[in-house]
mmCIF file of N, CA and C in Angstrom:
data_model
loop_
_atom_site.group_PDB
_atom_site.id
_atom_site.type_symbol
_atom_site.label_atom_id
_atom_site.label_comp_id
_atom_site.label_asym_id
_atom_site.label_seq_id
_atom_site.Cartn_x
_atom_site.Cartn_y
_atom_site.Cartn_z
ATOM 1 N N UNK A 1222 52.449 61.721 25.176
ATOM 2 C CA UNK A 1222 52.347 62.904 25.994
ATOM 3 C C UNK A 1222 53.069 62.718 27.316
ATOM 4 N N UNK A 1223 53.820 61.562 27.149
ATOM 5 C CA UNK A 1223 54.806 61.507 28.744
ATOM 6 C C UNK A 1223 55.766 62.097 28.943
ATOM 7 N N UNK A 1224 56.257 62.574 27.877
ATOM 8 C CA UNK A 1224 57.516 63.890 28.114
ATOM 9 C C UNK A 1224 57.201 64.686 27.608
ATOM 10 N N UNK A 1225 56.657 65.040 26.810
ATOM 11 C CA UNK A 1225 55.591 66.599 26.498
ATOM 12 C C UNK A 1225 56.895 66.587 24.898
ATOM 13 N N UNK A 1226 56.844 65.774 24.359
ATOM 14 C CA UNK A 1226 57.609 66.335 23.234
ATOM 15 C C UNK A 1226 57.111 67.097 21.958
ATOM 16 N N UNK A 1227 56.897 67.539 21.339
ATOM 17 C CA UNK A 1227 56.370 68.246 20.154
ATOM 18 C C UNK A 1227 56.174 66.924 19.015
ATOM 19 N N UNK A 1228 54.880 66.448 18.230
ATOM 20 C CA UNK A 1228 54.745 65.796 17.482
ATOM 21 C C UNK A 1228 55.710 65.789 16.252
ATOM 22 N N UNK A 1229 55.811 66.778 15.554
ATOM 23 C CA UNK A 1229 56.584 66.631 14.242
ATOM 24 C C UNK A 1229 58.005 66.347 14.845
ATOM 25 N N UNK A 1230 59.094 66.729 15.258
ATOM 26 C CA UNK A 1230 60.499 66.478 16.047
ATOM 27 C C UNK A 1230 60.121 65.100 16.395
ATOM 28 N N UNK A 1231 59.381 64.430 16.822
ATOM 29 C CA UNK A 1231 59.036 63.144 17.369
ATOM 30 C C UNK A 1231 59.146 62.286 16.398
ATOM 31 N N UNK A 1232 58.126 62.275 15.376
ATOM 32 C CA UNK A 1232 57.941 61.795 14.329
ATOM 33 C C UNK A 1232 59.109 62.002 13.234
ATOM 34 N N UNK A 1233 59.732 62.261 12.822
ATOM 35 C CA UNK A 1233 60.744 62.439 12.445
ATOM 36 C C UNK A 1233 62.035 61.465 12.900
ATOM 37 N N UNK A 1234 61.807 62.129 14.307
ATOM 38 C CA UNK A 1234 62.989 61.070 14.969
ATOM 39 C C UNK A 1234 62.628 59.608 14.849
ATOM 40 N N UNK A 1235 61.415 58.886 14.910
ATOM 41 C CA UNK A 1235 61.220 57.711 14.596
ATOM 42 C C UNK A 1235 61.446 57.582 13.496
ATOM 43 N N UNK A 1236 61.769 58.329 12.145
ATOM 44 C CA UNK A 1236 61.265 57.916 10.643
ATOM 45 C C UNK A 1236 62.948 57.621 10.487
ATOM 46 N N UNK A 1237 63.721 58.569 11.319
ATOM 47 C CA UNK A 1237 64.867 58.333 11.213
ATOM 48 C C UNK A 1237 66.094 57.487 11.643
ATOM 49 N N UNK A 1238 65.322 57.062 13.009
ATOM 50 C CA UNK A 1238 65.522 55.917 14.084
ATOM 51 C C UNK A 1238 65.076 54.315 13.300
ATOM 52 N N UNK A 1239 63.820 54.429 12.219
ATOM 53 C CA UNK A 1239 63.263 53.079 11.766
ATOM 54 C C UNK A 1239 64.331 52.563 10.302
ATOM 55 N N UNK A 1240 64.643 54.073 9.600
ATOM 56 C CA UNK A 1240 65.532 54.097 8.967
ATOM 57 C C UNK A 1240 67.059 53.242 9.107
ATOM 58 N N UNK A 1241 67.810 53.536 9.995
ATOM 59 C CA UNK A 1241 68.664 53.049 10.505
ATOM 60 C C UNK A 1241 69.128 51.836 11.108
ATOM 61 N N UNK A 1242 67.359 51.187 11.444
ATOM 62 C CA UNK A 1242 67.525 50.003 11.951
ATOM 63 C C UNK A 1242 67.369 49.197 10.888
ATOM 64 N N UNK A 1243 66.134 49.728 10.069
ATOM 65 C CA UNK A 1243 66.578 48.996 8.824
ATOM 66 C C UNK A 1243 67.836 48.652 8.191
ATOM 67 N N UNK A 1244 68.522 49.705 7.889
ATOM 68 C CA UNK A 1244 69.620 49.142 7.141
ATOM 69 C C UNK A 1244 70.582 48.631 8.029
ATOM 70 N N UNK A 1245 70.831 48.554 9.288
ATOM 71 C CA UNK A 1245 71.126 47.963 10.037
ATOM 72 C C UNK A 1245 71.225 46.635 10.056
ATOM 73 N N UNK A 1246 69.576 46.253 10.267
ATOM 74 C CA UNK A 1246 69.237 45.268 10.177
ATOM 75 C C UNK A 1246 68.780 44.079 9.123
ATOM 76 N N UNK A 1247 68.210 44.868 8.016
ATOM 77 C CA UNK A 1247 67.875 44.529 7.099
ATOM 78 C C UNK A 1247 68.863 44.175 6.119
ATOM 79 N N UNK A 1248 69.577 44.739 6.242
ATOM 80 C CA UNK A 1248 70.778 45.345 5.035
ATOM 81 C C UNK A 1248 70.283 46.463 3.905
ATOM 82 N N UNK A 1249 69.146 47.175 3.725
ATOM 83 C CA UNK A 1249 68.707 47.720 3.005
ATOM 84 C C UNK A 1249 69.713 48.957 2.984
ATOM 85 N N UNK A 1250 69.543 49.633 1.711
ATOM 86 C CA UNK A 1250 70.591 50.798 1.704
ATOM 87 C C UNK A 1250 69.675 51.997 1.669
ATOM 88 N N UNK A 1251 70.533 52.830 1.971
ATOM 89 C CA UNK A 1251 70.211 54.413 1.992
ATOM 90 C C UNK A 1251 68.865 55.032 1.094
ATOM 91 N N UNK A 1252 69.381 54.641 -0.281
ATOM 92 C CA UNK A 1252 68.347 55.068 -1.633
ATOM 93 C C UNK A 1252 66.793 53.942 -1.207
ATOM 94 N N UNK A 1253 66.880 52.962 -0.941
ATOM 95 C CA UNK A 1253 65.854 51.903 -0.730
ATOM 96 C C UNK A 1253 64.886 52.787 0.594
ATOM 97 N N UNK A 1254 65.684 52.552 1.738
ATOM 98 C CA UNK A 1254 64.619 53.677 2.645
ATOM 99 C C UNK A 1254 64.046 55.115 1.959
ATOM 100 N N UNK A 1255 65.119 55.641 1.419
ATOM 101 C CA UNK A 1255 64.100 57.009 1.230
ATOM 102 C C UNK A 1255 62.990 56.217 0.425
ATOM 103 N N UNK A 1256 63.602 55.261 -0.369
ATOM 104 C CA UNK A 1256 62.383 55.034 -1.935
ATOM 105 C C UNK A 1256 60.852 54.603 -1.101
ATOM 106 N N UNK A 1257 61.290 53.693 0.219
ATOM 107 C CA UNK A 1257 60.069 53.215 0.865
ATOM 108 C C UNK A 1257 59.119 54.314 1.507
ATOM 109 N N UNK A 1258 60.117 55.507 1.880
ATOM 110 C CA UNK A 1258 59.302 56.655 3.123
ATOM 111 C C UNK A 1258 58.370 57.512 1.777
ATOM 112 N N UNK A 1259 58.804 57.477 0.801
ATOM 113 C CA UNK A 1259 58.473 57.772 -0.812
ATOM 114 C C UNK A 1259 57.104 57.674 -1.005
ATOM 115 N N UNK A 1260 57.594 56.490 -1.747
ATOM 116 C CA UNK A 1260 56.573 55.590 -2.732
ATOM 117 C C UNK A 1260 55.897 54.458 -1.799
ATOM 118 N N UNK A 1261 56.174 54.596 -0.797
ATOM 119 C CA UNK A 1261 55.819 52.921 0.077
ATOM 120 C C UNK A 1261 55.975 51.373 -0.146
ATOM 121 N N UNK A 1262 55.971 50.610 0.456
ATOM 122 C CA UNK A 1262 56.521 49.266 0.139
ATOM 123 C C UNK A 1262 55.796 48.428 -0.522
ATOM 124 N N UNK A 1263 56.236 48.002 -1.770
ATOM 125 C CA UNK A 1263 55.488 47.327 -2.786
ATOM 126 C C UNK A 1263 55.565 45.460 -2.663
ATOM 127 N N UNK A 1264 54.477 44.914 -3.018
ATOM 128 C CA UNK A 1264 54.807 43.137 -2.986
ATOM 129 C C UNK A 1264 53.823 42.627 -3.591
ATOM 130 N N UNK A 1265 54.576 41.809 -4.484
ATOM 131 C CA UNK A 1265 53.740 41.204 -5.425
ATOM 132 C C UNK A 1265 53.773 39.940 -5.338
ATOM 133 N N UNK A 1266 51.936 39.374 -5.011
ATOM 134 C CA UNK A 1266 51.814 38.069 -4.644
ATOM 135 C C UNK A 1266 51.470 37.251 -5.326
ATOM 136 N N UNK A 1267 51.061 37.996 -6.943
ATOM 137 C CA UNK A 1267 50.287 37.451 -7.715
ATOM 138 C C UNK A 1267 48.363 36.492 -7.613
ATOM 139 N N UNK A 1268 48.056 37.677 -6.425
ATOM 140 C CA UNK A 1268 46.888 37.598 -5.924
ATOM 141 C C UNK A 1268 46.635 38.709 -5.585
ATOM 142 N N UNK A 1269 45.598 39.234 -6.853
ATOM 143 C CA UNK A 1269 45.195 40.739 -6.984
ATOM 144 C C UNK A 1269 44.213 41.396 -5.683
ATOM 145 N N UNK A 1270 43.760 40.458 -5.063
ATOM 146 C CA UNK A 1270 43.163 41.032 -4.056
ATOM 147 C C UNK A 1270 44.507 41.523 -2.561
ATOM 148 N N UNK A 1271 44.918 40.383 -2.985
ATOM 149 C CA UNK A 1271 45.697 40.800 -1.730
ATOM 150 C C UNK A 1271 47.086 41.741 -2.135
ATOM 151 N N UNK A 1272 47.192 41.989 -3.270
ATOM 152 C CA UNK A 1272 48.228 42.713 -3.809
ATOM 153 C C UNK A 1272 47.594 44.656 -3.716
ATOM 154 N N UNK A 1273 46.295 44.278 -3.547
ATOM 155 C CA UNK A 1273 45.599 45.729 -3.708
ATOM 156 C C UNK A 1273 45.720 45.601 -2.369
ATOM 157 N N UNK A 1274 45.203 44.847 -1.412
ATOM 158 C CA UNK A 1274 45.626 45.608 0.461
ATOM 159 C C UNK A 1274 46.543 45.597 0.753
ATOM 160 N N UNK A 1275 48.008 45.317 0.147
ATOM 161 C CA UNK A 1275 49.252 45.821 0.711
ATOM 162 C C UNK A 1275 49.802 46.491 -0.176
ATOM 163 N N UNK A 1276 49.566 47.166 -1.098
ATOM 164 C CA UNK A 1276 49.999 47.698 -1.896
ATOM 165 C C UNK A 1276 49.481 49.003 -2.525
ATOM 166 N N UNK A 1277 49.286 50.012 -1.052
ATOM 167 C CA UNK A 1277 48.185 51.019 -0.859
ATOM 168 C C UNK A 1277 48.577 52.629 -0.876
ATOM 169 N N UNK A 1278 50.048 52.408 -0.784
ATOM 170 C CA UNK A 1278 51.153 53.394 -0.820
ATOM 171 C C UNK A 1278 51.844 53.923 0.289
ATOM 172 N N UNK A 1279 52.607 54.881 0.519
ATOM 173 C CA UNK A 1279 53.615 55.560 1.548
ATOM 174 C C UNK A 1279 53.172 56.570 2.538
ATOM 175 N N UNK A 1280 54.376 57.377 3.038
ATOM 176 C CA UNK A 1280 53.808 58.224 3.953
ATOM 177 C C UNK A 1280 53.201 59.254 2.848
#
């Protein structure tokens, strides 16, 4: 609320700003971010407990 911006325009701009740094940074490509903003980020630890708390889904 420090510059009075409108939530959704905000949010957005971060989804699109986190996007970018990813593949930036990450090297991840284009299809991989949407798939994550999607389906959410999957990891398999082969430890079902802990595979069920990170593996809870997307936006």
């Amino acid at each position: 609320a420090l510059k009075k911006f409108p939530p959704l325009p905000s949010l957005f701009a971060g989804v699109i700003v986190g996007g970018a740094f990813a593949m930036a940074t990450q090297g991840q490509s284009l299809q991989s971010v949407f798939d994550y903003a999607n389906n959410g980020y999957s990891i398999q630890t082969n430890i079902s407990e802990i595979d069920n708390l990170l593996n809870r889904g997307g936006i």
